[in-house]
Structures are given as structure tokens and as C-alpha cells.
Amino acid sequence: MDMYVSGIGMTPFGNHPDHTIKSLLMDACVEAIHDANQPKIDAVIVGNFMGGSVYNQEILGAIAANDLGLGPIPTLKVEGACASGGIALRQAVLGILSGEYETVLVAGVEKMKHISTSEVTNAINAAMDNESNEKHAGLTFPGFFGVLANRYFYETGATKEHLAMVALKNREHAMQNPLAQFTNPATLEEILEAKMITDPLGLFDCSPTSDGAAAVVISRKPSDVRIAASTQASGVTQMQMADDLLSLEAVRESGQLAYEKAGLGPEDVDVIEIHDCFSMTEIISSEELGFFNKGEGYIAVEQGRTKATGDVPINTSGGLLSRGHPIGATGIAQIYQLVLQLRGQAPNQVSGAKIALAQNLGGTGSYSVVHILERVG
Amino acid sequence: MDMYVSGIGMTPFGNHPDHTIKSLLMDACVEAIHDANQPKIDAVIVGNFMGGSVYNQEILGAIAANDLGLGPIPTLKVEGACASGGIALRQAVLGILSGEYETVLVAGVEKMKHISTSEVTNAINAAMDNESNEKHAGLTFPGFFGVLANRYFYETGATKEHLAMVALKNREHAMQNPLAQFTNPATLEEILEAKMITDPLGLFDCSPTSDGAAAVVISRKPSDVRIAASTQASGVTQMQMADDLLSLEAVRESGQLAYEKAGLGPEDVDVIEIHDCFSMTEIISSEELGFFNKGEGYIAVEQGRTKATGDVPINTSGGLLSRGHPIGATGIAQIYQLVLQLRGQAPNQVSGAKIALAQNLGGTGSYSVVHILERVG
């Protein structure tokens, strides 16, 4: 059964002290519904991670349906750490495949900027297993991906400069994106000299905390962007469970499944959004998704191949690093950017883009969701 | 496409200081997988409400898949307030209908007894709309259902005694249920004289806080209990939005849809689990589900018709009131009891039960999920 993205909406990402979690959610939903020409909506699925813990607000599904006047339709929230948005979209795809729905509104939202950094860190740590000795020993997500970076350096010969090149590239992309959180220029030197977060990851290597929302309407009714694949896989919930630190099994598995479903390979993809929660993650995941050989992703970065102007354009939105990372919204914001690309209306437009891939990660590689979109209009 | 409940598992509900949220979840899942004869599981869906806010533990989907050794399969958590468990089950049904999965493990879990009553109240209030003046004025869920009860009394002539009869009936059912939270006897006088929570609801009219988990395995592979319908509807997120205080639109809608899907009516149902978060809720929902005329549910209670020995047996498990209400687990625990009924192995067994109905409510009537099960073995 074919299905399509018929509408998209997104708030600016960043600091929104004058917005509530509900007003952000509503803004993105209203825009997506208008963009889809106000179809009848059969269900609402919301991706959100920390609404309950830091904003005392759950039932976002019912709130959206009520306040948008959509009637007594099924609604829910889904959670899968930082992959909550991508998982929400995949649940909508399954709902349509099931025959229960024709058209589904999918939204992602997060409000994180009203709390302190330590409160954010604590809330995000809910994406680790409480019973792991790693969490109790003080491991955080920057720590986890910092360990991966050091191992990557050891095995491949990559250096901090390669990570900085990823951060700089994504910043330069974000400068063209009016919805991005960080649009001020940066230099390689500034990035390399920035405050260390966890060795070797500096400030620019880490995605920020962000407020924001994004929404899409998907439907069986034909429109110009077809969903060619929607896949998901799981990986380890603790670092010590990994056979190989540099293998993000869920990313590889969800990518392979997506290529099979879509009947194409990484060489067919024109534009890509990868979950760059850290600069290191973008490189490893670009390898796991088959765009580069294992251990060679950093070389592609050095050669400029992953820039919007390169042959494997990654994170033309600015990515999590510079577009921003309101957790539940991220997976949907990736789709927003890729639909703009396929419509020929994107910041950092890739000329003639026809096939696009989004990959959304949760936890220590615990969740990965891949969507492949195809321009058919 | 037909599908079946092939395995069930459940922990005792109550106070589990020696268990973690993960150990409860694992215990229920392992039991359900064994009961299903250890099939290959294609996805895991977990219903949970306050794991993030009061236990700093999200990613319950990935944790279950990892610790059960199920491989890199898709997993997620779903939230819809107190209907989280029922919604999780419905998402699994849609996943199977979509053709993506053959067999899905669905679990619900909550850990609430380690925190204070005021912390529980605050966490549960995340199931109200933050921006409603009702929440800011201090309305809580007992307050909401207390208002409904007073209105019901005013319109129908029912009294506190009728609520007490519901509480007493469910306690008497729970006394036969080895997994129930409250198995000590109570009397009508004791219930009527108990501490007032919010007028007219006394302590026994309100479901308790509970720790616990329940799990089911559902599959396309035939077994003795078929899922004849799985439906969901939404209602208002604020009391002031309701046209009629005594109309729980989501319950009525989800019930009607379920009867249509299953091709039967309330008169065909042999045994029922209704979401009795408060004694009043059981009566109103029994009317909305068509078991009694509007405004007459309390008469059926007085006549003993809703006892396990009556002609419309409701909450033979003891219900939320006495079996307990670990929020995310409740919708799955209802299925656990009904499958036991259809297997002829339940506490308070209804002789020859063939058709069973479960109704799971969330928020101020914001979510309602109905499942109809049929014995086919």
C-alpha cells in the first residue's frame, strides 16, 4: 500500500520562553494541517520524551485532538528516547497499513529550555537503564559518545579536527535555515577551542537543549512525496552490552531493512538527515547506513562530500547540532527538511533531489528509525 | 485478519518495595512468553504513564527487548494516561493488522508506591491539561469524578450507598483473586464511614496507588482466545468542555465501534472489566457501554446484577478499586483476567463465559479503549 506525506509544519527551534508545550505543539500541527489542505484526520500520534518529567504534561495526544477540534478519534503519545518522533511517524505508517486509518497527524514536541542543565541531564538520563552500573557510575550521553569518539580515533586515525568539520558543516547549513536554533557563523578554530564537555567532545560537538515542535500529515491519498520505507530496530541499552563500541547495530539494521523495503541502496539516496546528537554519531551512523565503508566516514567529511554541495549531503537542515534538538520533535523535523528538499524548497537545496533518507536515534543506540521518502510529483 | 491472545502474565498488584520497575516488567513478560510457549516475538510495546517523572526510567520498550534477549526488534512505550495499557495493546493489534508483525509482546507497568501521596497526585495531574483553569484551581481526578457523582445523584436518585455497593462488590471479587492488592474483607458500613476523599467519594470509592505489571502475547497464530475487536476513542481533556457531565463520550464511542467490529451487542457479553478508577466511573461507563439504560446503572448494582454471580458480571478481578491500579498495567491486567475467564480458570469464574469485554479509561474521559475477546478453543 502506498502512502504519502501530504503536509508539514514546524516551529522555529530554540528558546521559547513565551510558548508552552501545548502552544508549540498546536503551531506545528495547524501548519501541517493547512499545508495538507485540511483533510479529515483519523488519528493523532505525538512523539515526546520528557513532557511528564519536566513539564508535568502528558496526554499530549488527547490535547492535540481536542484543541484542534478533530473529534473523538484515537490519539496517543509514544516514547523511545530521542527517537520518539521517528517512532511516532512509524506508528502512523503502521496504522495506515492496518487499514484502520486513511490520514494521520503525527507531531513531535519538547520543552526543555525552562529548566537547568543539571535538570535536563537528569531527565535525559531516563533514557539509560537505571539498573546499569554505568548510569550509577555517572555515565551521561556525552560521556557515552565521547568514549565512542576516542575509540574511533584509536581505530581509524581520525582526530578532533574531523569532528569539528562535522560541527562546522552543520552550522553552515543551519545559517541558511530560518527555523534553526543557531544561525551565527563559527570557525574551525572556535569549535576546536570551545569548552570541553567530555573528552574529546567540545561544546560544538554536542547537540543543544531546545524548545520546538514539528508535525506531518501522512495519508493514503496521493501527493508529491511518497513514503518508500519506514523501519525500526533496537540495540543495546548499556554500553557494556555492545560487542563493538563502533557498531550501532540498530542503525545498521534499520537502514538495511529500509533499503530492502524501498528496493534501493545508499547510492540511490540524494539527501540525508542523520541523527547527529554528537558530531561523532553522524560519522558512525553514516557508515552504518552504508554511505561509506566502516572507519572511512571521517575521510568523506574531510573531503567535503557530506556538505549540501557534496555527493552525499548530510544534515542540510543544520542537524541536531545546529538546527536544534527538542527531543520528541527531532525525528519529525528531519522529515520536514527532507520534504522541503523533495519539493525543491529547502534551505541548502540539493538540486534535483528525488530520494531522501532520515535516521532518528534513541538512547545508547537503543532505538533507530529510518524513513525513505521519494519525490513522485 | 484474525488474531489471538496466546499468552498472559501478571505480577501481584500492591506494594513492591523489593522490586524495581524493570523487575516487575520482566516478571510479567517472562510469564506471558512462557504461557505462549515461547514464540518468536516481532515487536514489544509497553504501556506506562509515570516511569519518567517518578522513577527516572523511560526506554522501557528497549529494556524489555534487551533483557529478554529478543534481538533488534522494534520497541516503544505508549502513553495515554490511565489508558496507556489498553492503547499499547491496540497498537500491537494495528501492528499485526499492518502485516509487519506476526506476534507482539505487550506489557504494562507502573511503580508508584515508593513516593508520597502528594507526589503521586502531582504526577497523575500530568493527565490534565496544564492550561486549563480547572487544574490551576486545584481540581484533581477524585475531584472530577466527585463532581460527576454528585451530578449523577441529582439526576437519578442514586446515593452514596450505591457507590459503596460497587466498592463492596469489587472487594468481594478481589478476595478471591490471589494477585489482588486488597483481599481483606470489608463491610458496607465500613465503606460508608471511611475517610472522605472528595465528597461524595470516600476512601473505598477511589482506586489505590499500586506497583505492578501485566503482559500479554498476541499473535496471528490461532489459539483459544480471539481478539474480536480493538477500538479507541477520545473525549474531552477538561471538565468544562463536556456538554453533559454524565456523558463519557470516549467510552460510548469506543464501545459502539467495538460492537460493530465484533458484530455483536452488549447483550452478548458474558463477562466485563470496566475501568473503575472510582466507583462512580464503573456505573456511568456500564451505561455508556450499553449494559444498562442511561441513569439506571445504579439500579443494576442494587439488584446485584453486576456481581460475578449476576447476569452482567463486572470486574470479577476486583477492578481497579480492589485488584489495584498500577496505571500503565491496568489495561493489560483487565485482559489477563478476561483470558482466565475465557479459559475457565478465573477467580470468580463466570460459568461458560464465551464473550468478554474490557474497557480502559484515561484522564477526564480523554481516552477510552475497548477490547472484545471471544473463546474459540
PDB file of C-alpha atoms in Angstrom, chain B residues 173-289:
ATOM      1  CA  HIS B 173     -14.297 -10.251  43.990  1.00  0.00           C
ATOM      2  CA  ALA B 174     -10.721  -9.301  44.901  1.00  0.00           C
ATOM      3  CA  MET B 175     -10.825 -11.533  47.965  1.00  0.00           C
ATOM      4  CA  GLN B 176     -10.830 -14.497  45.570  1.00  0.00           C
ATOM      5  CA  ASN B 177      -8.007 -13.096  43.409  1.00  0.00           C
ATOM      6  CA  PRO B 178      -4.521 -14.088  44.591  1.00  0.00           C
ATOM      7  CA  LEU B 179      -2.951 -11.231  42.601  1.00  0.00           C
ATOM      8  CA  ALA B 180      -5.225  -8.508  44.019  1.00  0.00           C
ATOM      9  CA  GLN B 181      -3.936  -5.663  46.169  1.00  0.00           C
ATOM     10  CA  PHE B 182      -6.758  -5.747  48.750  1.00  0.00           C
ATOM     11  CA  THR B 183      -8.018  -9.138  49.845  1.00  0.00           C
ATOM     12  CA  ASN B 184      -9.158  -8.314  53.374  1.00  0.00           C
ATOM     13  CA  PRO B 185     -12.938  -8.236  53.827  1.00  0.00           C
ATOM     14  CA  ALA B 186     -14.923  -5.009  54.165  1.00  0.00           C
ATOM     15  CA  THR B 187     -18.498  -4.194  55.101  1.00  0.00           C
ATOM     16  CA  LEU B 188     -20.947  -1.699  53.644  1.00  0.00           C
ATOM     17  CA  GLU B 189     -20.868   0.252  56.908  1.00  0.00           C
ATOM     18  CA  GLU B 190     -17.073   0.396  56.929  1.00  0.00           C
ATOM     19  CA  ILE B 191     -17.069   1.661  53.346  1.00  0.00           C
ATOM     20  CA  LEU B 192     -19.710   4.308  54.050  1.00  0.00           C
ATOM     21  CA  GLU B 193     -17.898   5.528  57.169  1.00  0.00           C
ATOM     22  CA  ALA B 194     -14.415   5.583  55.625  1.00  0.00           C
ATOM     23  CA  LYS B 195     -12.385   8.765  55.298  1.00  0.00           C
ATOM     24  CA  MET B 196     -13.870  11.201  52.793  1.00  0.00           C
ATOM     25  CA  ILE B 197     -11.531  11.884  49.846  1.00  0.00           C
ATOM     26  CA  THR B 198     -13.678  14.306  47.868  1.00  0.00           C
ATOM     27  CA  ASP B 199     -17.396  14.494  48.530  1.00  0.00           C
ATOM     28  CA  PRO B 200     -19.143  12.121  47.945  1.00  0.00           C
ATOM     29  CA  LEU B 201     -16.218   9.758  47.257  1.00  0.00           C
ATOM     30  CA  GLY B 202     -14.770   8.039  50.312  1.00  0.00           C
ATOM     31  CA  LEU B 203     -11.553   6.057  50.536  1.00  0.00           C
ATOM     32  CA  PHE B 204     -13.104   2.837  49.190  1.00  0.00           C
ATOM     33  CA  ASP B 205     -14.629   4.705  46.219  1.00  0.00           C
ATOM     34  CA  CYS B 206     -11.149   5.613  44.931  1.00  0.00           C
ATOM     35  CA  SER B 207      -8.651   3.272  43.315  1.00  0.00           C
ATOM     36  CA  PRO B 208      -5.362   2.967  45.211  1.00  0.00           C
ATOM     37  CA  THR B 209      -1.782   3.646  44.160  1.00  0.00           C
ATOM     38  CA  SER B 210      -0.122   0.381  43.216  1.00  0.00           C
ATOM     39  CA  ASP B 211       3.022  -1.233  41.910  1.00  0.00           C
ATOM     40  CA  GLY B 212       2.612  -3.959  39.335  1.00  0.00           C
ATOM     41  CA  ALA B 213       2.909  -5.214  35.793  1.00  0.00           C
ATOM     42  CA  ALA B 214       0.945  -7.335  33.367  1.00  0.00           C
ATOM     43  CA  ALA B 215       1.774  -8.681  29.912  1.00  0.00           C
ATOM     44  CA  VAL B 216       0.129 -10.486  27.026  1.00  0.00           C
ATOM     45  CA  VAL B 217       1.419 -12.058  23.842  1.00  0.00           C
ATOM     46  CA  ILE B 218      -0.853 -11.608  20.834  1.00  0.00           C
ATOM     47  CA  SER B 219      -0.398 -13.349  17.525  1.00  0.00           C
ATOM     48  CA  ARG B 220      -1.886 -14.214  14.167  1.00  0.00           C
ATOM     49  CA  LYS B 221      -1.301 -17.854  15.112  1.00  0.00           C
ATOM     50  CA  PRO B 222      -4.584 -19.370  16.313  1.00  0.00           C
ATOM     51  CA  SER B 223      -5.084 -20.114  19.985  1.00  0.00           C
ATOM     52  CA  ASP B 224      -8.112 -20.345  22.244  1.00  0.00           C
ATOM     53  CA  VAL B 225      -8.895 -16.633  22.717  1.00  0.00           C
ATOM     54  CA  ARG B 226      -9.604 -14.487  19.664  1.00  0.00           C
ATOM     55  CA  ILE B 227      -9.477 -10.681  19.693  1.00  0.00           C
ATOM     56  CA  ALA B 228     -12.855  -9.821  18.166  1.00  0.00           C
ATOM     57  CA  ALA B 229     -12.469  -6.034  18.412  1.00  0.00           C
ATOM     58  CA  SER B 230      -9.896  -3.424  19.430  1.00  0.00           C
ATOM     59  CA  THR B 231     -11.159   0.157  19.346  1.00  0.00           C
ATOM     60  CA  GLN B 232     -10.249   3.542  20.767  1.00  0.00           C
ATOM     61  CA  ALA B 233     -11.853   6.965  21.028  1.00  0.00           C
ATOM     62  CA  SER B 234     -11.068  10.345  22.554  1.00  0.00           C
ATOM     63  CA  GLY B 235     -13.093  12.658  24.752  1.00  0.00           C
ATOM     64  CA  VAL B 236     -12.669  15.994  26.483  1.00  0.00           C
ATOM     65  CA  THR B 237      -9.464  16.949  28.286  1.00  0.00           C
ATOM     66  CA  GLN B 238     -11.244  19.438  30.556  1.00  0.00           C
ATOM     67  CA  MET B 239     -14.446  19.028  32.550  1.00  0.00           C
ATOM     68  CA  GLN B 240     -15.769  22.388  31.323  1.00  0.00           C
ATOM     69  CA  MET B 241     -15.634  21.133  27.716  1.00  0.00           C
ATOM     70  CA  ALA B 242     -18.210  18.410  28.392  1.00  0.00           C
ATOM     71  CA  ASP B 243     -21.713  19.033  27.031  1.00  0.00           C
ATOM     72  CA  ASP B 244     -23.083  16.646  29.621  1.00  0.00           C
ATOM     73  CA  LEU B 245     -21.130  15.771  32.755  1.00  0.00           C
ATOM     74  CA  LEU B 246     -22.585  12.269  32.811  1.00  0.00           C
ATOM     75  CA  SER B 247     -21.657  11.504  29.238  1.00  0.00           C
ATOM     76  CA  LEU B 248     -18.261   9.876  28.792  1.00  0.00           C
ATOM     77  CA  GLU B 249     -18.218  10.271  25.023  1.00  0.00           C
ATOM     78  CA  ALA B 250     -14.992   8.296  24.518  1.00  0.00           C
ATOM     79  CA  VAL B 251     -16.399   5.310  26.392  1.00  0.00           C
ATOM     80  CA  ARG B 252     -19.634   5.299  24.395  1.00  0.00           C
ATOM     81  CA  GLU B 253     -17.846   5.764  21.076  1.00  0.00           C
ATOM     82  CA  SER B 254     -15.184   3.108  21.709  1.00  0.00           C
ATOM     83  CA  GLY B 255     -17.904   0.703  22.856  1.00  0.00           C
ATOM     84  CA  GLN B 256     -20.135   1.260  19.826  1.00  0.00           C
ATOM     85  CA  LEU B 257     -17.190   0.828  17.472  1.00  0.00           C
ATOM     86  CA  ALA B 258     -16.223  -2.391  19.236  1.00  0.00           C
ATOM     87  CA  TYR B 259     -19.723  -3.864  18.971  1.00  0.00           C
ATOM     88  CA  GLU B 260     -19.776  -3.011  15.257  1.00  0.00           C
ATOM     89  CA  LYS B 261     -16.370  -4.609  14.662  1.00  0.00           C
ATOM     90  CA  ALA B 262     -17.251  -7.746  16.588  1.00  0.00           C
ATOM     91  CA  GLY B 263     -20.734  -7.978  15.089  1.00  0.00           C
ATOM     92  CA  LEU B 264     -22.456  -8.290  18.449  1.00  0.00           C
ATOM     93  CA  GLY B 265     -24.043  -6.195  21.173  1.00  0.00           C
ATOM     94  CA  PRO B 266     -23.803  -5.711  24.941  1.00  0.00           C
ATOM     95  CA  GLU B 267     -26.385  -8.464  25.452  1.00  0.00           C
ATOM     96  CA  ASP B 268     -23.890 -10.969  24.010  1.00  0.00           C
ATOM     97  CA  VAL B 269     -21.131 -10.194  26.515  1.00  0.00           C
ATOM     98  CA  ASP B 270     -20.676 -12.710  29.334  1.00  0.00           C
ATOM     99  CA  VAL B 271     -18.027 -11.036  31.480  1.00  0.00           C
ATOM    100  CA  ILE B 272     -16.747  -7.483  31.702  1.00  0.00           C
ATOM    101  CA  GLU B 273     -13.830  -5.494  33.084  1.00  0.00           C
ATOM    102  CA  ILE B 274     -14.662  -1.768  33.339  1.00  0.00           C
ATOM    103  CA  HIS B 275     -12.188   0.942  34.319  1.00  0.00           C
ATOM    104  CA  ASP B 276     -13.466   1.658  37.852  1.00  0.00           C
ATOM    105  CA  CYS B 277     -10.906   4.287  38.789  1.00  0.00           C
ATOM    106  CA  PHE B 278     -13.746   5.438  41.045  1.00  0.00           C
ATOM    107  CA  SER B 279     -16.892   3.531  41.991  1.00  0.00           C
ATOM    108  CA  MET B 280     -18.896   6.199  40.153  1.00  0.00           C
ATOM    109  CA  THR B 281     -16.964   5.600  36.952  1.00  0.00           C
ATOM    110  CA  GLU B 282     -17.944   1.938  36.854  1.00  0.00           C
ATOM    111  CA  ILE B 283     -21.634   2.828  36.962  1.00  0.00           C
ATOM    112  CA  ILE B 284     -21.500   5.584  34.326  1.00  0.00           C
ATOM    113  CA  SER B 285     -19.332   3.507  31.996  1.00  0.00           C
ATOM    114  CA  SER B 286     -21.574   0.466  32.381  1.00  0.00           C
ATOM    115  CA  GLU B 287     -24.341   2.673  30.970  1.00  0.00           C
ATOM    116  CA  GLU B 288     -22.176   4.166  28.205  1.00  0.00           C
ATOM    117  CA  LEU B 289     -21.225   0.652  27.121  1.00  0.00           C
TER     118      LEU B 289
END
